[in-house]
Amino acid sequence: MHVKAVRFVMALLLVLPVVARAQAATGTLVLHDGAIYTLDDKQPWASAVVIHDGRIAYVGDETGLKPYLDGARVIDLHGEMVLPGFHDAHIHPMSGAMRLIGCRLGDAKTVQQLHDGLRAEAATRHPWVFCNGVPEAFAKDLSRAKLDELVPDRPAFVRTFDGFTGWANSKAFAAAGIDPDGTGPVTEGLERDPKTHKPTGLLTGDATSLVRNHVPSPTEAQYREALRRASGMANGFGITSMFDAVTDPDMLQAYHDADLAGELTLRVVGAQRVDPGLGVRQVDDFIQRRDAMRGPRFRADAAKIFMDEEIFEHTAAMLAPYADAPDSRGPVYTQEQIAELDAIVTRLDAADFLIHFHAMGDAAVRTALDALEQAAHTDGAKDRRHQIAHDGVVDPADIPRFGKLGVAANFSSIWFQADDAAYAPTLAALGPERSRWMYPIASIANAGGRLTGGSDWPQESMNPLDFIQYAVTRQPLDGGKPPLQPEQRITLAQAIAAYTKDAAWAVRDDKLDGTLEVGKAADLVVLDQNLFKIGVMSIHKTHVLLTL
């Protein structure tokens, strides 16, 4: 941290009770002598901002400050950069932070420490032993037999922090209805011994849910603690607003109760997960929960629809067969499924929900766009704020449709790099021609589409500055690999807008925040470097000095 930043922090210590997560109090606060990037097209830059009772009262240069100085708290920014508070437009804060509380094995440095941690959790006498954070290095040291030895008297399920790999003991398999004697069906991701056909204990990908879904649900107290953990992390990274991309009724209730109790230090929109098997009738329940749970900082007026899964696992829906699996296109939607999807989307659209799709393959993206186009035709002209998340590969013919339909492309730019673990198998699955259209966010933006950025945490980072750098470089943070499709790099201004102004638009908060304008909420972040005056490979080295 350079000298000016130190002076700024010392000034904050004199006037604000909390540096990392300052809540705007009553009265007037003046920040001046700064590089204030407002995201307001009418006045993109300013040097001073005045906050009164939590709202922005003035944005401009130093000459307009005089009417606000009497009795105000005044802080000299010493040239530091100010931005609107960051919005994470696709994150899993509550479920992700559940992996930070309770039994965690991530600190284990040896196999013995890993086993000791499991024995210690077993000694708590919880009905299940459920632990997160198994280091990948110890994968070979876990099995059903080893878990049976360590936890012989109750179900045990442990997994890596990302949740994509897990191990279960015999009692956990039995609780999940999976016969441990080797007579059960072959299921992708459920590893079986090639000789005995018995489960080895290892589960990968979606197969982890076969056991995870039987672990007792967290209590509301646990969810509230997870929310406090996630909120604290987010505030430290300059995040003032989040879109929780998947919630269930218990999580919604915990959010609502935390909101009413004044515990939320950011604004949250929760997406209720659509169950394809329940059809249109589930929307009535969505509406009831949405209307019952609207509070000062939490809303549940979004819906999440999963269209497919992952390209590298051949579970993404593709328009043409996979290059390395010519007999497969991933999920193939029947006419009945498409008709049901169209009906659900049209009903949600009519009820003014924000619809958020998970779509990786080009067929999934096209089918989501088709459903949104059908809804627009049926429901007529209205203010729509729908998003398609991930967009792993998009057919060139569908790129202009984002702009024409007013659909935002939601991206998690941590995947825009040749260093990502899924990169090589994804390239092999797509082949060279389709690989040109991996995550084509620059093409979507150039064709008039709007971009929104999200971390998809608990991926490895929640820091918006990391994701802004990935988006403008499409390289690892250390620059160790060539850019992935460099023609799809976006500008710094576009990346910042995706994490502020455009993300606020996507959750209907653009009249409240997302830009620094008079009358809007004083949600802002102070950085120790001006992002426009440093090299793009140094963006991730920037520090947040204040989140307000």
XYZ file of C-alpha atoms in Angstrom:
548
model
C 0.000 0.000 0.000
C 1.550 3.273 -1.061
C 1.908 6.428 1.039
C -1.270 8.146 -0.167
C -3.273 5.041 0.677
C -1.832 4.953 4.176
C -2.803 8.599 4.704
C -6.311 7.860 3.460
C -6.756 4.897 5.811
C -5.486 6.961 8.753
C -8.059 9.647 7.886
C -10.787 7.026 7.833
C -9.747 5.741 11.239
C -10.381 9.199 12.632
C -13.900 9.604 11.268
C -15.425 6.203 10.491
C -16.102 3.379 12.959
C -15.308 0.562 10.492
C -12.859 0.832 7.615
C -13.617 -2.347 5.663
C -17.404 -2.245 5.871
C -18.560 1.221 6.831
C -22.322 1.651 7.054
C -23.425 5.110 5.970
C -24.598 6.928 9.069
C -26.807 9.981 9.370
C -25.229 13.350 8.735
C -22.966 14.453 5.900
C -19.763 12.890 4.642
C -17.589 14.639 2.041
C -15.014 12.724 -0.016
C -12.857 14.984 -2.170
C -9.627 15.167 -4.162
C -10.384 11.784 -5.708
C -10.509 10.100 -9.102
C -14.241 9.336 -8.994
C -15.444 7.188 -11.902
C -19.189 7.632 -11.737
C -20.430 5.394 -14.614
C -22.846 8.262 -15.324
C -22.692 9.036 -19.053
C -23.497 12.717 -18.405
C -20.554 13.124 -16.000
C -18.165 10.149 -16.173
C -15.528 11.621 -13.840
C -15.619 13.809 -10.751
C -13.264 14.755 -7.927
C -15.755 15.030 -5.040
C -18.868 13.316 -3.759
C -21.119 14.332 -0.859
C -23.190 11.805 1.048
C -26.081 12.873 3.254
C -28.077 10.355 5.301
C -26.928 7.485 3.108
C -27.754 9.158 -0.213
C -25.576 10.987 -2.715
C -26.223 14.719 -2.428
C -23.541 16.032 -4.761
C -21.125 14.751 -7.416
C -18.758 17.118 -9.160
C -15.606 19.167 -8.658
C -14.250 20.910 -5.576
C -15.890 24.228 -6.388
C -19.368 22.950 -5.572
C -18.553 21.659 -2.086
C -18.968 24.851 -0.025
C -22.714 24.447 0.793
C -22.050 20.987 2.285
C -18.993 21.589 4.459
C -20.591 23.038 7.604
C -20.680 20.238 10.195
C -19.671 17.576 7.685
C -17.062 14.862 8.073
C -14.467 15.593 5.384
C -11.995 13.056 3.980
C -9.214 13.857 1.519
C -8.924 10.934 -0.906
C -5.413 12.004 -1.990
C -6.238 10.987 -5.552
C -7.559 7.510 -4.740
C -10.112 5.990 -7.090
C -13.828 5.770 -6.236
C -16.281 3.478 -8.037
C -19.898 2.515 -7.489
C -20.084 -0.514 -5.204
C -19.511 -3.788 -7.031
C -22.457 -6.038 -7.865
C -21.788 -9.773 -8.106
C -24.418 -10.846 -10.635
C -23.977 -14.609 -10.176
C -22.834 -16.031 -6.851
C -23.831 -18.630 -4.261
C -23.108 -16.776 -1.000
C -25.133 -18.798 1.472
C -24.532 -22.296 0.142
C -20.903 -21.410 -0.578
C -20.270 -20.100 2.917
C -21.812 -23.232 4.421
C -18.556 -24.807 3.302
C -16.678 -22.389 5.560
C -18.451 -23.357 8.775
C -18.731 -26.653 10.580
C -16.280 -29.428 9.753
C -13.495 -28.249 7.448
C -10.536 -30.311 6.366
C -8.748 -27.786 4.180
C -6.029 -27.074 6.741
C -4.822 -30.680 6.756
C -1.200 -30.867 5.666
C -0.773 -34.625 6.072
C -2.920 -37.728 5.668
C -2.738 -38.209 9.435
C -4.172 -34.724 10.033
C -6.952 -35.469 7.541
C -7.863 -38.674 9.353
C -7.596 -37.013 12.762
C -10.011 -34.306 11.604
C -12.552 -36.922 10.576
C -12.208 -38.752 13.888
C -12.693 -35.475 15.758
C -15.895 -34.740 13.811
C -17.139 -38.274 14.510
C -16.632 -37.622 18.223
C -19.191 -34.779 18.108
C -21.992 -37.346 17.762
C -23.767 -35.448 15.003
C -26.180 -37.739 13.115
C -24.004 -37.377 9.992
C -20.318 -36.655 9.565
C -20.274 -34.042 6.797
C -17.024 -32.224 6.027
C -15.803 -29.871 3.306
C -12.441 -28.883 1.937
C -10.641 -32.189 1.424
C -7.347 -31.215 -0.287
C -7.070 -32.673 -3.782
C -3.651 -34.054 -2.831
C -5.312 -36.520 -0.461
C -7.868 -37.887 -2.912
C -6.105 -41.247 -3.140
C -6.121 -41.588 0.646
C -9.911 -41.694 0.948
C -12.271 -44.530 0.091
C -15.443 -46.146 1.348
C -13.344 -48.654 3.305
C -11.242 -45.928 4.953
C -14.345 -43.906 5.878
C -15.963 -47.048 7.281
C -12.897 -47.441 9.485
C -12.823 -43.791 10.605
C -16.609 -43.400 11.016
C -18.074 -46.869 11.529
C -21.332 -46.011 13.293
C -23.110 -43.380 11.148
C -23.207 -41.910 7.644
C -20.147 -39.934 6.561
C -19.760 -37.776 3.465
C -16.776 -35.550 2.730
C -15.957 -33.485 -0.344
C -13.541 -31.029 -1.880
C -14.259 -27.330 -1.394
C -15.669 -26.901 -4.898
C -18.177 -29.680 -4.195
C -17.421 -31.550 -7.433
C -15.723 -34.534 -5.753
C -16.889 -36.438 -2.685
C -16.444 -39.663 -0.754
C -19.064 -41.636 1.209
C -18.969 -44.526 3.658
C -21.244 -47.557 3.524
C -23.846 -46.071 5.867
C -24.058 -42.924 3.735
C -24.619 -45.020 0.613
C -27.323 -46.986 2.409
C -29.001 -43.772 3.602
C -29.022 -42.569 -0.003
C -30.590 -45.801 -1.251
C -27.433 -46.934 -3.044
C -26.867 -50.640 -2.467
C -23.236 -51.067 -1.337
C -23.078 -54.758 -2.322
C -22.494 -54.122 -6.017
C -25.936 -54.896 -7.439
C -26.952 -51.277 -8.162
C -27.093 -49.652 -11.572
C -24.118 -48.076 -13.292
C -24.339 -44.311 -12.760
C -21.956 -41.782 -14.284
C -19.760 -40.308 -11.564
C -20.421 -43.120 -9.060
C -17.181 -45.083 -9.154
C -17.433 -48.829 -8.758
C -14.699 -51.446 -8.337
C -14.237 -53.062 -11.777
C -14.093 -56.562 -10.257
C -16.699 -56.498 -7.477
C -18.896 -53.702 -8.885
C -19.160 -52.321 -5.346
C -18.965 -48.536 -4.855
C -15.414 -47.472 -3.996
C -16.726 -44.443 -2.136
C -15.762 -41.875 -4.785
C -18.414 -39.680 -6.394
C -17.738 -36.981 -8.975
C -19.775 -34.322 -10.761
C -23.536 -34.531 -10.402
C -23.242 -37.956 -8.739
C -22.173 -36.199 -5.533
C -25.799 -35.078 -5.148
C -26.889 -38.727 -4.837
C -25.496 -38.634 -1.300
C -25.353 -34.890 -0.602
C -29.140 -34.591 -0.967
C -29.563 -36.941 2.006
C -27.336 -35.016 4.400
C -29.590 -33.238 6.926
C -30.390 -29.675 5.895
C -28.634 -26.852 7.746
C -30.535 -25.062 10.472
C -31.552 -21.429 10.045
C -28.889 -20.473 12.590
C -26.263 -22.151 10.408
C -27.559 -20.402 7.293
C -27.467 -17.046 9.082
C -23.891 -17.656 10.197
C -22.945 -18.628 6.636
C -24.536 -15.434 5.388
C -22.539 -13.356 7.863
C -19.340 -15.037 6.664
C -20.125 -14.518 2.978
C -21.259 -10.922 3.518
C -18.068 -10.057 5.369
C -15.942 -11.477 2.578
C -17.994 -9.665 -0.048
C -17.826 -6.295 1.711
C -14.059 -6.649 1.982
C -13.897 -7.014 -1.801
C -16.024 -3.925 -2.404
C -19.238 -5.829 -3.115
C -22.438 -4.095 -2.037
C -24.985 -6.163 -3.973
C -25.342 -9.856 -4.867
C -27.515 -12.072 -7.024
C -27.806 -15.469 -5.304
C -28.143 -17.697 -8.350
C -29.850 -20.671 -6.635
C -31.907 -20.678 -3.443
C -34.383 -23.010 -1.780
C -37.258 -22.080 0.567
C -35.149 -22.551 3.726
C -32.453 -20.254 2.394
C -35.027 -17.651 1.378
C -36.471 -17.678 4.879
C -33.019 -17.246 6.402
C -32.330 -14.315 4.088
C -35.650 -12.709 4.937
C -35.173 -13.111 8.678
C -31.618 -11.754 8.484
C -32.918 -8.777 6.507
C -35.608 -7.977 9.065
C -33.058 -8.333 11.864
C -30.805 -5.740 10.207
C -27.999 -8.236 9.585
C -27.579 -7.754 5.835
C -24.598 -5.556 4.938
C -25.384 -5.779 1.222
C -28.386 -5.975 -1.079
C -29.414 -9.476 -2.207
C -31.736 -10.813 -4.886
C -32.467 -14.532 -4.555
C -33.300 -16.779 -7.506
C -35.839 -19.508 -6.792
C -34.879 -22.743 -8.548
C -37.287 -24.053 -11.180
C -38.038 -27.791 -11.010
C -38.842 -28.931 -14.573
C -40.995 -31.745 -13.228
C -43.394 -29.368 -11.462
C -44.286 -27.365 -14.544
C -46.160 -24.072 -14.554
C -47.986 -24.707 -11.282
C -44.816 -24.023 -9.231
C -44.899 -20.361 -10.295
C -47.800 -19.717 -7.909
C -45.542 -20.800 -5.026
C -42.757 -18.578 -6.374
C -45.113 -15.614 -6.360
C -46.256 -16.321 -2.805
C -42.674 -16.496 -1.508
C -41.646 -13.420 -3.474
C -44.490 -11.315 -2.118
C -44.028 -12.550 1.467
C -40.266 -12.023 1.643
C -39.643 -8.579 0.184
C -37.675 -6.478 2.672
C -35.312 -3.503 2.831
C -32.312 -5.354 1.363
C -33.589 -8.748 0.211
C -35.926 -9.758 -2.610
C -36.821 -13.133 -4.120
C -38.166 -11.947 -7.461
C -35.877 -14.055 -9.659
C -36.097 -17.602 -10.999
C -33.255 -19.939 -12.028
C -33.572 -22.448 -14.864
C -30.858 -25.030 -15.562
C -30.663 -25.881 -19.259
C -27.649 -28.200 -19.211
C -24.350 -28.837 -17.432
C -20.692 -28.848 -18.580
C -19.043 -29.000 -21.996
C -15.963 -30.938 -20.912
C -18.166 -33.629 -19.337
C -20.301 -33.862 -22.512
C -23.365 -32.845 -20.494
C -23.846 -29.481 -22.198
C -26.540 -29.353 -24.893
C -24.912 -28.903 -28.309
C -26.328 -28.181 -31.768
C -23.861 -30.620 -33.366
C -22.085 -33.695 -31.952
C -19.025 -33.335 -29.758
C -15.759 -33.451 -31.676
C -14.356 -36.152 -29.400
C -17.683 -37.994 -28.937
C -19.410 -37.963 -32.335
C -22.319 -40.049 -31.081
C -23.304 -37.438 -28.465
C -24.716 -33.918 -28.414
C -25.352 -33.935 -24.675
C -28.977 -33.433 -23.556
C -31.455 -33.418 -26.429
C -34.671 -31.525 -25.700
C -37.894 -33.199 -26.779
C -40.760 -31.194 -28.216
C -42.668 -31.831 -24.996
C -39.791 -30.468 -22.894
C -39.494 -27.388 -25.086
C -43.238 -26.755 -24.844
C -43.081 -27.088 -21.045
C -40.084 -24.750 -20.866
C -41.855 -22.169 -23.022
C -44.924 -22.330 -20.767
C -42.871 -21.872 -17.568
C -40.827 -19.003 -19.000
C -43.911 -17.235 -20.330
C -45.656 -17.561 -16.965
C -42.606 -16.272 -15.068
C -42.234 -13.410 -17.524
C -45.900 -12.474 -17.146
C -45.430 -12.459 -13.351
C -42.451 -10.057 -13.684
C -39.774 -12.462 -12.483
C -36.149 -11.948 -13.447
C -35.337 -15.168 -15.315
C -31.769 -16.424 -15.009
C -30.667 -19.362 -17.185
C -27.675 -21.650 -16.763
C -26.685 -22.491 -20.351
C -23.251 -23.768 -21.427
C -23.824 -25.387 -24.819
C -24.929 -23.600 -27.987
C -28.167 -25.612 -28.114
C -28.931 -24.629 -24.510
C -28.296 -20.946 -25.281
C -30.478 -21.071 -28.400
C -33.331 -22.854 -26.627
C -33.235 -20.311 -23.776
C -33.319 -17.439 -26.271
C -36.205 -19.118 -28.100
C -38.174 -19.417 -24.847
C -37.569 -15.746 -24.015
C -38.559 -14.699 -27.527
C -41.766 -16.731 -27.218
C -42.524 -15.080 -23.854
C -42.024 -11.625 -25.348
C -44.378 -12.492 -28.208
C -47.033 -13.828 -25.828
C -46.772 -11.254 -23.009
C -46.189 -8.202 -25.189
C -43.932 -5.211 -24.686
C -42.647 -4.691 -21.127
C -39.500 -3.940 -19.141
C -37.611 -7.248 -19.159
C -34.309 -7.888 -17.349
C -33.519 -11.549 -18.109
C -30.033 -13.133 -18.220
C -28.350 -16.184 -19.689
C -25.387 -17.176 -17.536
C -22.097 -18.758 -18.603
C -22.641 -18.913 -22.392
C -19.825 -21.442 -22.737
C -20.222 -21.544 -26.499
C -22.696 -19.544 -28.594
C -23.533 -20.160 -32.235
C -22.671 -17.029 -34.275
C -26.271 -16.820 -35.516
C -27.496 -16.354 -31.950
C -25.054 -13.626 -30.903
C -27.177 -10.694 -32.206
C -30.264 -12.088 -30.479
C -29.020 -11.019 -27.028
C -29.232 -7.376 -28.020
C -32.417 -7.725 -30.047
C -34.235 -9.457 -27.180
C -32.696 -7.294 -24.421
C -31.164 -10.359 -22.735
C -27.972 -9.883 -20.717
C -25.052 -12.281 -21.120
C -23.865 -13.109 -17.610
C -20.215 -14.179 -17.512
C -17.804 -15.645 -14.957
C -14.501 -14.640 -16.506
C -12.371 -16.923 -14.342
C -12.960 -19.470 -17.103
C -11.611 -17.168 -19.825
C -8.086 -18.544 -19.608
C -6.038 -21.430 -20.941
C -4.937 -22.169 -17.369
C -8.402 -23.307 -16.289
C -8.534 -27.041 -15.498
C -11.443 -27.578 -17.894
C -9.708 -25.792 -20.788
C -8.020 -28.726 -22.557
C -10.964 -31.161 -22.335
C -13.343 -28.375 -23.412
C -11.237 -27.660 -26.506
C -11.166 -31.358 -27.318
C -14.935 -31.601 -26.901
C -15.665 -28.599 -29.126
C -13.060 -28.923 -31.836
C -11.182 -25.964 -33.373
C -14.059 -24.240 -35.197
C -16.544 -24.097 -32.310
C -13.772 -23.245 -29.862
C -13.527 -19.843 -31.548
C -16.916 -19.046 -30.005
C -16.120 -19.936 -26.400
C -17.444 -17.231 -24.062
C -17.940 -14.711 -26.931
C -18.691 -11.723 -24.721
C -16.993 -9.107 -26.912
C -19.023 -10.282 -29.902
C -22.228 -10.116 -27.863
C -21.391 -6.600 -26.636
C -20.427 -5.429 -30.122
C -23.781 -6.717 -31.399
C -25.662 -4.613 -28.833
C -25.932 -7.091 -25.983
C -25.514 -6.150 -22.331
C -22.904 -7.873 -20.140
C -23.113 -8.675 -16.431
C -20.311 -10.170 -14.341
C -20.400 -12.701 -11.533
C -17.897 -14.836 -9.678
C -19.919 -18.067 -9.400
C -18.259 -18.314 -5.969
C -17.428 -20.731 -4.316
C -15.191 -20.877 -7.326
C -11.680 -20.014 -6.231
C -12.205 -16.231 -5.992
C -14.930 -13.749 -5.085
C -12.829 -10.673 -5.843
C -14.381 -8.537 -8.633
C -10.966 -7.078 -9.452
C -9.711 -10.554 -10.374
C -12.681 -11.059 -12.671
C -12.312 -7.626 -14.272
C -8.701 -8.491 -15.106
C -9.662 -11.907 -16.517
C -12.271 -10.238 -18.739
C -9.894 -7.672 -20.225
C -6.937 -10.056 -20.652
C -8.428 -13.581 -20.990
C -5.218 -14.774 -19.361
C -4.231 -16.119 -15.933
C -3.616 -13.367 -13.400
C 0.130 -13.862 -13.695
C -0.020 -13.753 -17.504
C 1.547 -17.182 -17.720
C -0.460 -18.348 -20.743
C -1.465 -16.716 -24.060
C -4.937 -15.128 -24.166
C -7.893 -17.414 -24.799
C -9.583 -16.103 -27.971
C -7.990 -12.650 -27.607
C -10.532 -11.147 -30.005
C -13.132 -11.688 -27.237
C -11.352 -9.443 -24.732
C -13.492 -6.525 -23.573
C -12.412 -3.056 -22.504
C -11.796 -2.039 -18.917
C -14.787 0.311 -19.070
C -17.024 -2.552 -20.244
C -15.763 -4.866 -17.502
C -16.332 -2.283 -14.755
C -19.826 -1.587 -16.097
C -20.604 -5.307 -16.033
C -19.823 -5.319 -12.296
C -21.649 -2.065 -11.499
C -24.038 -0.231 -13.788
C -25.225 -3.134 -15.937
C -25.455 -5.599 -13.062
C -27.624 -3.088 -11.186
C -29.841 -2.823 -14.271
C -30.219 -6.603 -14.373
C -31.825 -6.688 -10.903
C -33.931 -3.541 -11.425
C -31.744 -1.514 -9.072
C -30.437 0.946 -11.643
C -32.541 3.755 -10.159
C -31.094 2.965 -6.724
C -27.391 2.354 -7.371
C -24.895 1.096 -9.950
C -23.757 4.647 -10.792
C -22.711 7.597 -8.645
C -25.472 10.163 -9.212
C -27.354 12.586 -7.003
C -30.255 10.881 -5.245
C -28.904 7.353 -5.458
C -27.798 5.219 -2.523
C -24.241 5.899 -1.416
C -22.991 2.409 -2.308
C -19.380 2.955 -3.298
C -15.883 1.560 -3.057
C -12.515 3.310 -2.673
C -9.485 1.672 -4.324
C -5.795 2.305 -3.762
C -5.033 2.475 -7.505
C -6.697 4.131 -10.475
C -7.526 1.153 -12.700
C -7.248 3.309 -15.821
C -3.677 4.378 -14.983
C -2.093 0.988 -14.291
C -1.208 -1.959 -16.497
C -4.022 -4.447 -16.962
C -1.933 -7.237 -15.416
C -1.858 -5.232 -12.158
C -5.616 -4.843 -11.742
C -5.822 -7.819 -9.381
C -3.149 -6.264 -7.161
C -5.433 -3.322 -6.372
C -6.770 -3.149 -2.808
C -10.139 -2.035 -1.504
C -9.691 0.703 1.107
C -13.357 1.310 1.900
C -16.706 -0.252 1.087
C -19.637 2.006 1.914
